[in-house]
mmCIF file of C-alpha atoms and ligand atoms in Angstrom:
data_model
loop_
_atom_site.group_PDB
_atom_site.id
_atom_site.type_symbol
_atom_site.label_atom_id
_atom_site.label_comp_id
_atom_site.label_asym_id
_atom_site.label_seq_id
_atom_site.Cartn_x
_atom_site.Cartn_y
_atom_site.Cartn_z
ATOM 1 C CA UNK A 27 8.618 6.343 -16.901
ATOM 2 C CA UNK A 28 7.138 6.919 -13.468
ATOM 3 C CA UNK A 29 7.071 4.219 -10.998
ATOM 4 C CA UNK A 30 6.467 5.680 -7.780
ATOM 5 C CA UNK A 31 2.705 5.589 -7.586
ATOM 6 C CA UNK A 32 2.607 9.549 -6.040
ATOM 7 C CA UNK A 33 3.375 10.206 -10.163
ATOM 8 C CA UNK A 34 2.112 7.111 -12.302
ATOM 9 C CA UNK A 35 -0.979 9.478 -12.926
ATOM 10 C CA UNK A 36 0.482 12.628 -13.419
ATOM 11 C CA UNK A 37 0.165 14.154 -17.056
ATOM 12 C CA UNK A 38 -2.049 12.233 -19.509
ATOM 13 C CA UNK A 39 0.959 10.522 -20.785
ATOM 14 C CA UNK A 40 1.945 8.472 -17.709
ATOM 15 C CA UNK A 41 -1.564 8.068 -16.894
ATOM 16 C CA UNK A 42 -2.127 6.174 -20.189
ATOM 17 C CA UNK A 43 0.903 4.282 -19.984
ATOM 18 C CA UNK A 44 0.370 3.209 -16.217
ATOM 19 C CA UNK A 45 -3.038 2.435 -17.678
ATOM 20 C CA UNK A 46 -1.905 -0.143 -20.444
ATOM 21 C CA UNK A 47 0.615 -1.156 -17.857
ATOM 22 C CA UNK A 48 -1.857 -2.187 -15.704
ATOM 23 C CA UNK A 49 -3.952 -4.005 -17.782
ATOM 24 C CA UNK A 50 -1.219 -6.328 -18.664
ATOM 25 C CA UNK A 51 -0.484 -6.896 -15.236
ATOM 26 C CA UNK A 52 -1.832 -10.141 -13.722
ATOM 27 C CA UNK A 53 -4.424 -9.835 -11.496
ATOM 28 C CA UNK A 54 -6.015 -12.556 -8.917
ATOM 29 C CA UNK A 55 -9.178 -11.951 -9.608
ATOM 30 C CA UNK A 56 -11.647 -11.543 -6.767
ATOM 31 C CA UNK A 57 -14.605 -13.668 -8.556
ATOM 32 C CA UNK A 58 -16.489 -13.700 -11.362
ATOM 33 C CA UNK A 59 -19.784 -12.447 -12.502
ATOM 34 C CA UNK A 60 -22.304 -15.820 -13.103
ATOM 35 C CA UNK A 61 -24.930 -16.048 -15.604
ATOM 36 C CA UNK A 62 -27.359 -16.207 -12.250
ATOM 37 C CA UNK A 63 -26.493 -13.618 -10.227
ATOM 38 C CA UNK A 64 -29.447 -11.348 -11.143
ATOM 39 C CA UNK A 65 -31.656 -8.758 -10.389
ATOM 40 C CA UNK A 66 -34.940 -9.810 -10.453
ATOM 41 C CA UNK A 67 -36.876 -7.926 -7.984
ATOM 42 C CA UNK A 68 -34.489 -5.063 -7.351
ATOM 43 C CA UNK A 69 -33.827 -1.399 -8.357
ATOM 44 C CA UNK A 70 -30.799 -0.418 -9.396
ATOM 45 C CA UNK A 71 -29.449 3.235 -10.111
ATOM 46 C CA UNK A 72 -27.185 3.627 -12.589
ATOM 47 C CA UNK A 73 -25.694 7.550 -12.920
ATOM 48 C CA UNK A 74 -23.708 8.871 -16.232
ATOM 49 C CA UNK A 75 -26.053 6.142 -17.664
ATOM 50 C CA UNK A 76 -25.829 8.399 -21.338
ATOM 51 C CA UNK A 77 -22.026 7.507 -22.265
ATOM 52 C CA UNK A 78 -19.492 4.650 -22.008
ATOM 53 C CA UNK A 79 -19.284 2.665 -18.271
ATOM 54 C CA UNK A 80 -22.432 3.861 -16.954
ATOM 55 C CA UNK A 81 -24.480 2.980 -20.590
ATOM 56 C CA UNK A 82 -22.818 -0.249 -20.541
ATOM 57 C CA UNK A 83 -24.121 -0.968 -16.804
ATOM 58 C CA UNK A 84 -27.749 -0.013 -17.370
ATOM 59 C CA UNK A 85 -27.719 -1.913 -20.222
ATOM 60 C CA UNK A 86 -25.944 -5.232 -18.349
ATOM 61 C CA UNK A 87 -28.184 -4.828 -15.029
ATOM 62 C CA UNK A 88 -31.371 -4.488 -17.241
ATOM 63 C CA UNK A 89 -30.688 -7.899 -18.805
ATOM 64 C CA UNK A 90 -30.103 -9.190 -15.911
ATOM 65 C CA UNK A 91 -33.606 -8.851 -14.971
ATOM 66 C CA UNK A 92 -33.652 -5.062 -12.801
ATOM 67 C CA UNK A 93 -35.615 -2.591 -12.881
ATOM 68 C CA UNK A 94 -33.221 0.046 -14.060
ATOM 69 C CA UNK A 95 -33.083 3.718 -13.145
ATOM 70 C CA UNK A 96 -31.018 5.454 -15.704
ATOM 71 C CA UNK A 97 -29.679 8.716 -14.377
ATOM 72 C CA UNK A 98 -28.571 11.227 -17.025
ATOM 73 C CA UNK A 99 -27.466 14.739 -17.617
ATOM 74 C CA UNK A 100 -28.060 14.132 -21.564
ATOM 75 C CA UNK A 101 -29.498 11.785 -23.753
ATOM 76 C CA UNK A 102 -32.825 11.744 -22.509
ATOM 77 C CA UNK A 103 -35.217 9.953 -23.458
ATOM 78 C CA UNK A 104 -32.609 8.287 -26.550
ATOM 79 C CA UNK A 105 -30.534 6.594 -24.441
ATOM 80 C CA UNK A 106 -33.196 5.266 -22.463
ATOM 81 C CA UNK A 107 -34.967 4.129 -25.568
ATOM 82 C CA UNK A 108 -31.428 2.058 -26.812
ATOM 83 C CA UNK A 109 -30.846 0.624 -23.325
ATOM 84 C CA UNK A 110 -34.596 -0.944 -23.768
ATOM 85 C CA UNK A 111 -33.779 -2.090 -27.246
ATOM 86 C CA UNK A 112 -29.913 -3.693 -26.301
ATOM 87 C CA UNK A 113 -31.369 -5.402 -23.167
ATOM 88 C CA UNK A 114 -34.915 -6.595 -24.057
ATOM 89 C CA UNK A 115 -36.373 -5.117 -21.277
ATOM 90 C CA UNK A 116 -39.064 -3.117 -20.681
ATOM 91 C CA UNK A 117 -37.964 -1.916 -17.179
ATOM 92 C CA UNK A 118 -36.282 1.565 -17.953
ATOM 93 C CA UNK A 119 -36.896 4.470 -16.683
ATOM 94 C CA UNK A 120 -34.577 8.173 -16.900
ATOM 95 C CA UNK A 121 -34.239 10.710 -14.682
ATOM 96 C CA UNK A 122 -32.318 14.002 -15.505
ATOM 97 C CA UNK A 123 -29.583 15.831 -13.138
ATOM 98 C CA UNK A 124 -27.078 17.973 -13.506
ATOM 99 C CA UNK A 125 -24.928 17.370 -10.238
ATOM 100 C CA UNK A 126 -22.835 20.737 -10.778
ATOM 101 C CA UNK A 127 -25.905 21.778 -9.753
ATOM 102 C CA UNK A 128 -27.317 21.218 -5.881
ATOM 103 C CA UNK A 129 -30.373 22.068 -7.279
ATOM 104 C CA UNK A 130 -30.775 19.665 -9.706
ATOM 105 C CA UNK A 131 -29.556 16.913 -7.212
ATOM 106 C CA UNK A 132 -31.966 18.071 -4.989
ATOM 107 C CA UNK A 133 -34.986 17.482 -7.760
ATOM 108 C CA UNK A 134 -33.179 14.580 -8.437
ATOM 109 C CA UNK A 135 -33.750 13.013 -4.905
ATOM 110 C CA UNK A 136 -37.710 14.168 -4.982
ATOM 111 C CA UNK A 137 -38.255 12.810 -8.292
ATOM 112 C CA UNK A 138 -36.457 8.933 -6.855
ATOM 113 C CA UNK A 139 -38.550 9.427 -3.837
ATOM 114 C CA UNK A 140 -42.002 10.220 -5.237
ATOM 115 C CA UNK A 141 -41.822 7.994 -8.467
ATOM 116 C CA UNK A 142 -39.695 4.813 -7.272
ATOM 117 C CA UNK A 143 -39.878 5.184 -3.279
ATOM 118 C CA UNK A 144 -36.925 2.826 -2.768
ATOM 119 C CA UNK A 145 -34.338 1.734 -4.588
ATOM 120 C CA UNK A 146 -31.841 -1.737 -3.475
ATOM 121 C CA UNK A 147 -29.023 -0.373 -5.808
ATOM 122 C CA UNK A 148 -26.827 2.668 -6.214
ATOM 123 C CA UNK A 149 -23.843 3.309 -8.511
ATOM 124 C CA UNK A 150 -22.753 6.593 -9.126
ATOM 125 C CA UNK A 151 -20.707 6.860 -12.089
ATOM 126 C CA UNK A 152 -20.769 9.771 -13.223
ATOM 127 C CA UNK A 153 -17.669 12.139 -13.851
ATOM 128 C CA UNK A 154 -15.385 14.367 -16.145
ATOM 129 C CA UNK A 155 -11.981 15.377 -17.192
ATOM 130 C CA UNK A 156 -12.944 19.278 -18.304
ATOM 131 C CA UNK A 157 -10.312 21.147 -20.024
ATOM 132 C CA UNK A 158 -10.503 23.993 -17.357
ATOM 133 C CA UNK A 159 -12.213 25.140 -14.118
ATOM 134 C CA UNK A 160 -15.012 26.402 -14.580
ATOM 135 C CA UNK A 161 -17.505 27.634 -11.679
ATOM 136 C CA UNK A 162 -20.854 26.220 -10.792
ATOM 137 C CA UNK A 163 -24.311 27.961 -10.238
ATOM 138 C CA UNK A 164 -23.186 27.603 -6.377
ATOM 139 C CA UNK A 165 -19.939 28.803 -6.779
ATOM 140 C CA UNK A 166 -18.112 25.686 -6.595
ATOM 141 C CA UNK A 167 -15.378 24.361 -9.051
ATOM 142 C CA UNK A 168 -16.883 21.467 -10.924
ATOM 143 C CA UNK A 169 -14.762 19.019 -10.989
ATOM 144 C CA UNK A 170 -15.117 19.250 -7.378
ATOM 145 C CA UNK A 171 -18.354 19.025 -7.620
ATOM 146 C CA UNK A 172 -19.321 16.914 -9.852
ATOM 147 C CA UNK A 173 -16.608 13.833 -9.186
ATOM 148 C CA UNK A 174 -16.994 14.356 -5.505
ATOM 149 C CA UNK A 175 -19.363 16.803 -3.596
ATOM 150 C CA UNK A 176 -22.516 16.084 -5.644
ATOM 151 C CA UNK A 177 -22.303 12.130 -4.487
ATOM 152 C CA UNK A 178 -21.471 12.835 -0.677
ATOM 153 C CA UNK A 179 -24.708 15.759 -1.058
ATOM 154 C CA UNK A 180 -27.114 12.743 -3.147
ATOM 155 C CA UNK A 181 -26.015 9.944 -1.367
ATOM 156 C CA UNK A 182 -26.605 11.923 2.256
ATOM 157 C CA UNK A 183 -30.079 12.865 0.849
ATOM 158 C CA UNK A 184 -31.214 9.479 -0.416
ATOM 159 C CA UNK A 185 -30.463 8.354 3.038
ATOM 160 C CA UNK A 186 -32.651 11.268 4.525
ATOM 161 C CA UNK A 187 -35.418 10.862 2.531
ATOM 162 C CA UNK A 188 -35.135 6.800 3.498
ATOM 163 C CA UNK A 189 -34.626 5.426 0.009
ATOM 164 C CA UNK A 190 -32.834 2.185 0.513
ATOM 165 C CA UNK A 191 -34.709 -0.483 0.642
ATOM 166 C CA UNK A 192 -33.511 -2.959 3.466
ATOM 167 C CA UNK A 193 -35.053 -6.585 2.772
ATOM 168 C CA UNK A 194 -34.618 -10.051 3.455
ATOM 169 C CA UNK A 195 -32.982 -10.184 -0.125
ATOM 170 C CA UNK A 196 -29.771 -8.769 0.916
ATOM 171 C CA UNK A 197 -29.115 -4.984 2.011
ATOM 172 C CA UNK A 198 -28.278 -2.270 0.054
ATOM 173 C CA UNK A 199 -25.349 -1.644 -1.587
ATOM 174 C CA UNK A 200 -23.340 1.483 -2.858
ATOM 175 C CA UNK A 201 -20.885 1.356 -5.717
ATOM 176 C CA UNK A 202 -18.603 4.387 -6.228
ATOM 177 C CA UNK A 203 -16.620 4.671 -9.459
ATOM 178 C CA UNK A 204 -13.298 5.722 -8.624
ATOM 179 C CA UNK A 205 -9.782 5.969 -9.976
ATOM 180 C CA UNK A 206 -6.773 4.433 -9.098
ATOM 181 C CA UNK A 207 -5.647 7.794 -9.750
ATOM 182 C CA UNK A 208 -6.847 8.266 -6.257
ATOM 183 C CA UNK A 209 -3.167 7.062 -4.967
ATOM 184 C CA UNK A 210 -1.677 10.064 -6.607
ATOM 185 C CA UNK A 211 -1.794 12.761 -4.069
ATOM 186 C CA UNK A 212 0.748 12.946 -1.959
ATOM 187 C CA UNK A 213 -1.666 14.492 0.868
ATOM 188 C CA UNK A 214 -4.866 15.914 1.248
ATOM 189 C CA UNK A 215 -5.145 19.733 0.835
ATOM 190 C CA UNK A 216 -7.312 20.895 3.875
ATOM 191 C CA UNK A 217 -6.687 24.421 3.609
ATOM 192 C CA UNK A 218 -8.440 24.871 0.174
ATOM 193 C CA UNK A 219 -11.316 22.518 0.685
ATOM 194 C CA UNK A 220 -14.109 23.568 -1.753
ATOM 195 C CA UNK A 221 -12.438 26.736 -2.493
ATOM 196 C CA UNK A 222 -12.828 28.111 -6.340
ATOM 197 C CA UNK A 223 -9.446 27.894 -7.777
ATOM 198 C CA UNK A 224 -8.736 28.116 -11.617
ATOM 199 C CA UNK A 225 -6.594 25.684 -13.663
ATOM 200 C CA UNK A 226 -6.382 24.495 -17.361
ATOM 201 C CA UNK A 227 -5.526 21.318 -19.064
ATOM 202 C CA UNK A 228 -2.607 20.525 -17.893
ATOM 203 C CA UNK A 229 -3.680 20.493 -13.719
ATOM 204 C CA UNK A 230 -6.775 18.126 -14.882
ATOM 205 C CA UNK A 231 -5.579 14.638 -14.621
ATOM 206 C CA UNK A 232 -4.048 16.211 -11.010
ATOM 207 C CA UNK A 233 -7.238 17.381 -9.952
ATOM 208 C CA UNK A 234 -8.852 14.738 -10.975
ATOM 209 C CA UNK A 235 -6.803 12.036 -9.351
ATOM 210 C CA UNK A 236 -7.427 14.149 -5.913
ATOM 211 C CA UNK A 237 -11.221 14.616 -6.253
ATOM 212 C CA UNK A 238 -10.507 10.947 -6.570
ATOM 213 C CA UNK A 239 -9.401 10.267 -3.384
ATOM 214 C CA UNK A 240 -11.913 11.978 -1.519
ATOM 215 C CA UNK A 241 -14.709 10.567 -3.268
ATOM 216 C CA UNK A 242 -12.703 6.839 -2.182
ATOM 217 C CA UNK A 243 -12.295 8.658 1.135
ATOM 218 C CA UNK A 244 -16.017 9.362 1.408
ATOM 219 C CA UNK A 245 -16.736 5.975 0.821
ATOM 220 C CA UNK A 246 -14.802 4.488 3.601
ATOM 221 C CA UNK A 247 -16.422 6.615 6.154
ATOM 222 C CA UNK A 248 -19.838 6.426 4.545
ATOM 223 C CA UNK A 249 -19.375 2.661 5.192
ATOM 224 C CA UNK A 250 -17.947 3.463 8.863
ATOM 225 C CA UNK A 251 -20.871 5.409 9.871
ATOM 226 C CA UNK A 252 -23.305 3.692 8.163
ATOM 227 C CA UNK A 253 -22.265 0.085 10.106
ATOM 228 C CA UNK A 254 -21.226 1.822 13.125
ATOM 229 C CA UNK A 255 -23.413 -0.157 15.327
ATOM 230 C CA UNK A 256 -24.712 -2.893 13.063
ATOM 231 C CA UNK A 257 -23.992 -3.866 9.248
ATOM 232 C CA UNK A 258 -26.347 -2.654 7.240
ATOM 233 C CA UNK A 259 -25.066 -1.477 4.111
ATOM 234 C CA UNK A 260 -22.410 -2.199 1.762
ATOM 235 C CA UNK A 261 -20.345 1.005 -0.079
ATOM 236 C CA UNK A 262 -18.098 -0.582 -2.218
ATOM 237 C CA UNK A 263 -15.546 1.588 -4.970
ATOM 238 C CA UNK A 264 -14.052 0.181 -7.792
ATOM 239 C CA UNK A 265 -11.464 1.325 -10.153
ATOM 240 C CA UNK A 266 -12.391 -0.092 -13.389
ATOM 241 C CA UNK A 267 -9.442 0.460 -15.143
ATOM 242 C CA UNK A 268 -8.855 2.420 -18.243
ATOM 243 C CA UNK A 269 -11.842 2.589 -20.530
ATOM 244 C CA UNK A 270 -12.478 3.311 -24.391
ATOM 245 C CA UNK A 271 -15.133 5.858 -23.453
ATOM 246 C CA UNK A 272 -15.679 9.618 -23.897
ATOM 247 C CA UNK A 273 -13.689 10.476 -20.684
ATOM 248 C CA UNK A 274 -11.317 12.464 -22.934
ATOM 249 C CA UNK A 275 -14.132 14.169 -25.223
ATOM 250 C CA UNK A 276 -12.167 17.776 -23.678
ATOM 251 C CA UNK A 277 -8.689 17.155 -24.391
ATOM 252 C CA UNK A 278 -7.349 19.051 -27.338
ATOM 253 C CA UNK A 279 -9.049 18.348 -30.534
ATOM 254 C CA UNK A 280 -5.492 17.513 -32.404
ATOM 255 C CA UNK A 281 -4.980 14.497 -30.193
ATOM 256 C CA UNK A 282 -8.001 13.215 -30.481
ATOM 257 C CA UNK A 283 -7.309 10.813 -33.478
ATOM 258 C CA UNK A 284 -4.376 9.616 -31.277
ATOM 259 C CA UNK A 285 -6.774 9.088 -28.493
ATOM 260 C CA UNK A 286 -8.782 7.543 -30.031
ATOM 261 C CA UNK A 287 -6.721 5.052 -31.549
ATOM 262 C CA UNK A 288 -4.948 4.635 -28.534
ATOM 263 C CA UNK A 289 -8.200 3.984 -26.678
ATOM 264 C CA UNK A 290 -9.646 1.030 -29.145
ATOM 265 C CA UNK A 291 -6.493 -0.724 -28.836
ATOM 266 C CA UNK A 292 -5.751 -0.961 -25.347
ATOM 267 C CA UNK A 293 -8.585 0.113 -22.681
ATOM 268 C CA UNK A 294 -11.439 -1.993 -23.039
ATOM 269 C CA UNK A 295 -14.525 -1.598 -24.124
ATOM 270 C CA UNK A 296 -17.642 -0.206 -21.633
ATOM 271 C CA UNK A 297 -19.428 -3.832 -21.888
ATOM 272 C CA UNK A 298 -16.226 -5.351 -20.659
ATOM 273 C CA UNK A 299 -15.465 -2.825 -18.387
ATOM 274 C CA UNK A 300 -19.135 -3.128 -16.612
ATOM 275 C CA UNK A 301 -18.275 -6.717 -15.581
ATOM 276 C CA UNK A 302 -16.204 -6.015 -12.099
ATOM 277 C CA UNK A 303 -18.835 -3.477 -11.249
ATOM 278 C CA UNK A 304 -21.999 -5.841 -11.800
ATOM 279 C CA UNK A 305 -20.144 -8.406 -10.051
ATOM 280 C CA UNK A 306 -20.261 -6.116 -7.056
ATOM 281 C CA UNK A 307 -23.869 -4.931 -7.550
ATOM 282 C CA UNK A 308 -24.868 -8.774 -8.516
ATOM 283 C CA UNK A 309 -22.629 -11.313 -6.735
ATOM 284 C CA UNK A 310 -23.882 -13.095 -3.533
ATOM 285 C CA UNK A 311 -19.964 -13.073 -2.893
ATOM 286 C CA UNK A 312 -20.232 -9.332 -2.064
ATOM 287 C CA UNK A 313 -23.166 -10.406 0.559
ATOM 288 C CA UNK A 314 -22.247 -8.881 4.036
ATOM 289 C CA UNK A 315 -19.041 -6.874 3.356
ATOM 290 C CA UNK A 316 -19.403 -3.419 4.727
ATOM 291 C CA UNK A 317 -16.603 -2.305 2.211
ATOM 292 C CA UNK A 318 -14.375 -3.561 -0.538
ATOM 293 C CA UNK A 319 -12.239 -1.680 -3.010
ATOM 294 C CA UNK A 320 -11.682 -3.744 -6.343
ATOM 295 C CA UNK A 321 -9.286 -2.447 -9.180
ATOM 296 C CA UNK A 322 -10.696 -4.299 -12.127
ATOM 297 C CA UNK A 323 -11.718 -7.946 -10.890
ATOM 298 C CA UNK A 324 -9.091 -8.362 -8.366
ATOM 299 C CA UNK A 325 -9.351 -7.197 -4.849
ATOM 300 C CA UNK A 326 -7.178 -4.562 -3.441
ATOM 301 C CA UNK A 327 -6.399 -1.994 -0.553
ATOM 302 C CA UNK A 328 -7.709 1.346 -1.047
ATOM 303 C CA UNK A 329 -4.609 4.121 -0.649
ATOM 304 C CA UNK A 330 -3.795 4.573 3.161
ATOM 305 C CA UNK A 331 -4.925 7.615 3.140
ATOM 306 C CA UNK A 332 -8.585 7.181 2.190
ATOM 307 C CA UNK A 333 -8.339 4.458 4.605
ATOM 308 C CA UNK A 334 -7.412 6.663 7.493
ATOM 309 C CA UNK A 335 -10.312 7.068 9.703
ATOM 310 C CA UNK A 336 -8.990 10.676 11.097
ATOM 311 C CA UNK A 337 -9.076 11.654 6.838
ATOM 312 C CA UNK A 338 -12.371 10.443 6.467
ATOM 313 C CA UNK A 339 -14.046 12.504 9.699
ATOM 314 C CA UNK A 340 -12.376 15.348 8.410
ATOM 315 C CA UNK A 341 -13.426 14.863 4.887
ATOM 316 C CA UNK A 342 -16.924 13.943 6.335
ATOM 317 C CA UNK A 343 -17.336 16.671 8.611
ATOM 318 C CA UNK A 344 -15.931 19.178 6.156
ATOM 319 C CA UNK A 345 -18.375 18.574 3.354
ATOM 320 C CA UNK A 346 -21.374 19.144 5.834
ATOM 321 C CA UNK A 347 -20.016 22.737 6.518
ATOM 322 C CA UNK A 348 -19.355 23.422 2.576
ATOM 323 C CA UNK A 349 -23.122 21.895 1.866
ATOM 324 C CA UNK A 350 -24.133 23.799 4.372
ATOM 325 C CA UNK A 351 -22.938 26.841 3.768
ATOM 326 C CA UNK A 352 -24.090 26.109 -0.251
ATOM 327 C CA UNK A 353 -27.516 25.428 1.232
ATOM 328 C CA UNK A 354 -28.213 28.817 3.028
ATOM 329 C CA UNK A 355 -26.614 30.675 -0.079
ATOM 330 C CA UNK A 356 -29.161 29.062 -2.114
HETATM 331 N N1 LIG B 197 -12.532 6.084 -18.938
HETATM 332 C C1 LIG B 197 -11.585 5.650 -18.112
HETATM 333 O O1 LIG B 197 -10.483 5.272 -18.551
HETATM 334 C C2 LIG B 197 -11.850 5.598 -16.635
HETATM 335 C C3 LIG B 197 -10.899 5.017 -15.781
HETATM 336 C C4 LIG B 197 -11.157 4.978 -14.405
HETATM 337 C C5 LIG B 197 -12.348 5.503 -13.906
HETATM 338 N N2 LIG B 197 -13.254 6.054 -14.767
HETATM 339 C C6 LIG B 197 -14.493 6.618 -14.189
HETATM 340 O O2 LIG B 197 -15.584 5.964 -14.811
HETATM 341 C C7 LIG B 197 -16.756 6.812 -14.696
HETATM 342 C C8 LIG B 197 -17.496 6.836 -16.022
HETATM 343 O O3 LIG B 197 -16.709 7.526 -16.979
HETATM 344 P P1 LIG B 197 -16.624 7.076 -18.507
HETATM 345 O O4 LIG B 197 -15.222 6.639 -18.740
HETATM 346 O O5 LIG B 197 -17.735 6.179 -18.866
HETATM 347 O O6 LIG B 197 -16.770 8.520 -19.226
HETATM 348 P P2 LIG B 197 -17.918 9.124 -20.164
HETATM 349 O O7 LIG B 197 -18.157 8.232 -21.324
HETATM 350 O O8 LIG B 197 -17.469 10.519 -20.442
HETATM 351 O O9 LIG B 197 -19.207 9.149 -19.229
HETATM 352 C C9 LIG B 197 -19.314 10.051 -18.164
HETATM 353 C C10 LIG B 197 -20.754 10.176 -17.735
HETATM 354 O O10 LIG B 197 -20.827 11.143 -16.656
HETATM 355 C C11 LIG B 197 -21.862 12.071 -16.982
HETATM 356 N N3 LIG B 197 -21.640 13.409 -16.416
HETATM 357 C C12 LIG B 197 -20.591 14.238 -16.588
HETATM 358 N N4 LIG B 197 -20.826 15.419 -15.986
HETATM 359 C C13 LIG B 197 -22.061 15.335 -15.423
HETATM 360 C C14 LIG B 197 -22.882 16.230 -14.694
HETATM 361 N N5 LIG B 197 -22.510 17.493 -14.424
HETATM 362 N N6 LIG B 197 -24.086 15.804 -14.262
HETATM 363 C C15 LIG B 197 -24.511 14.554 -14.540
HETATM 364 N N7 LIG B 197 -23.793 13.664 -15.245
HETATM 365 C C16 LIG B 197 -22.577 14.051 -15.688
HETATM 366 C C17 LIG B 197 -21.845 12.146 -18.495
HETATM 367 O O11 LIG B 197 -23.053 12.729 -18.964
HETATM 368 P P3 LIG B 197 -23.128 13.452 -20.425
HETATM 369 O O12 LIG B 197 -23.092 12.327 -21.415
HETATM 370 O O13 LIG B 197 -24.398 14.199 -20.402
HETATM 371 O O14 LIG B 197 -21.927 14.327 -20.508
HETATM 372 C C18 LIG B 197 -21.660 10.681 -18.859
HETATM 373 O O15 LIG B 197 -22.892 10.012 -18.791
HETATM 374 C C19 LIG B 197 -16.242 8.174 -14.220
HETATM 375 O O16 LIG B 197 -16.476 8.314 -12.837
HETATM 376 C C20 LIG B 197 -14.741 8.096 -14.475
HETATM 377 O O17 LIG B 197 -14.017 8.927 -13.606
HETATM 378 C C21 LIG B 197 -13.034 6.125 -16.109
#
């Protein structure tokens, strides 16, 4: 089995094992999530709030007293309606996107700025494995888009249109759900940067694993720029390990049984899985740190690469020619 880490995530089949792997693995952890680190007061976005981590999130931040924006492609408003009923609270409220779609992500901004103003909490969860490439209404390849470019484009807006709330409770922190997978490329592909390619199955867990890194990328130079002259926000990414969740709803139907079995043994479950990722939306631990990377509960370096500041202004400056470039073709 693999052990370098360029190929732990390379086919489904190492990727699972290095998964299970990993779980066993002891971990220091970092901290641990308290019955009083709570919300009260705060508004927290939770994205892919419809299925498995993100579900499991809204439902954890809403008992602990937020008020909880549920962002969803689907499951509107029944998701909403079960995240009320698991939590006891009231304090749900759904917004639709579609972030293969600027669009939508634009609408998506408008609708957090004129019906919440500001918001003290942002995790963006949301992401796929598709079975194929498959283009967007701008063009784009949506895996692409939809694991990376749509949070650089929503988090870029939120900050234009001011909606971070900075209080004396403690500023505002970003969560991005990434992948340890994000250590699999071997280097960062410049030359096809946002460029429509097509691939099936089999180049998915690849892809995926690269779209990884530049979303953990992005978040090192979002916290760069953002604290450049004083801290004022905390981006934090976490890889939450594997997770008995839909993730793999496109793989082939005949290994789904597999899969699935697989997945209720060893990954954990979403609830359990949400705990690391409160803890850094919750904990007064996480107070003043401009950026952390956690894998599960235990703290760790992100891969060299995303931590390379030349990566991340290329990455950075990059994106803002591709968005713009979307933008005027729009
Ligand atoms: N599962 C794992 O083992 C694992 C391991 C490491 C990291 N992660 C990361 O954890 C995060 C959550 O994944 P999960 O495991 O909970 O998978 P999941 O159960 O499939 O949930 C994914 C969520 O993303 C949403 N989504 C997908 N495409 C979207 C789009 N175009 N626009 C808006 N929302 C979209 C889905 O909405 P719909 O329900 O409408 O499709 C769903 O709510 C992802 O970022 C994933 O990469 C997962």
């Amino acid at each position: 089995m693999a052990d370098n880490k360029q190929e732990k995530y390379s086919n489904p089949f190492n990727a699972t094992f290095t998964g299970i792997m990993d779980l066993f693995r002891k971990h220091e952890p970092a901290g641990e999530l308290k019955p009083t680190d709570r919300f009260d007061g705060k508004t927290v976005l939770v994205d892919g709030a419809s299925s498995g981590l993100g579900f499991a999130i809204a439902i954890e931040v809403a008992r602990r007293g937020a008020k909880v924006i549920m962002v969803c492609r689907s499951g509107i408003p029944g998701k909403g309606e079960k995240v009320k009923r698991l939590s006891r609270s009231d304090d749900i409220h759904m917004l639709q996107v579609d972030y293969s779609d600027l669009l939508s992500i634009r609408r998506l901004v408008a609708g957090i700025r004129d019906q919440f103003g500001k918001i003290d909490i942002l995790i963006c969860n949301a992401g796929l494995v598709p079975k194929k490439s498959r283009k967007t209404p701008q063009g784009l390849e949506e895996m692409f888009m939809v694991n990376y470019l749509s949070k650089f484009i929503f988090v870029n807006l939120l900050l234009k249109e001011n909606c971070f709330r900075h209080s004396g409770s403690g500023h505002p922190r970003i969560i991005f759900v990434s992948s340890e997978t994000h250590r699999n490329p071997r280097k960062f592909d410049w030359d096809s940067f946002g460029v429509y390619k097509e691939y099936s199955i089999n180049k998915s867990l690849e892809l995926y694993g690269y779209y990884k890194l530049l979303l953990t990328t992005f978040a090192v130079e979002l916290s760069r720029r953002l604290n450049a002259d004083e801290f004022k926000y905390s981006v934090f990414a976490i890889c939450p390990g594997p997770i008995n969740s839909n993730i793999g709803r496109e793989a082939p139907k005949i290994f789904h049984p597999l899969m699935k079995l697989i997945f209720a043994l060893f990954f954990k479950s979403p609830p359990r899985a949400a705990i690391p990722v409160v803890y850094l939306a919750a904990s007064p631990d996480m107070e003043n740190k401009p950026f952390d990377y956690l894998f599960l509960m235990s703290r760790e370096e992100a891969d060299e690469k995303a931590l390379n500041p030349e990566n991340g202004k290329r990455l950075w400056e990059m994106s803002v020619q591709l968005v713009e470039s979307i933008w005027v073709l729009d």
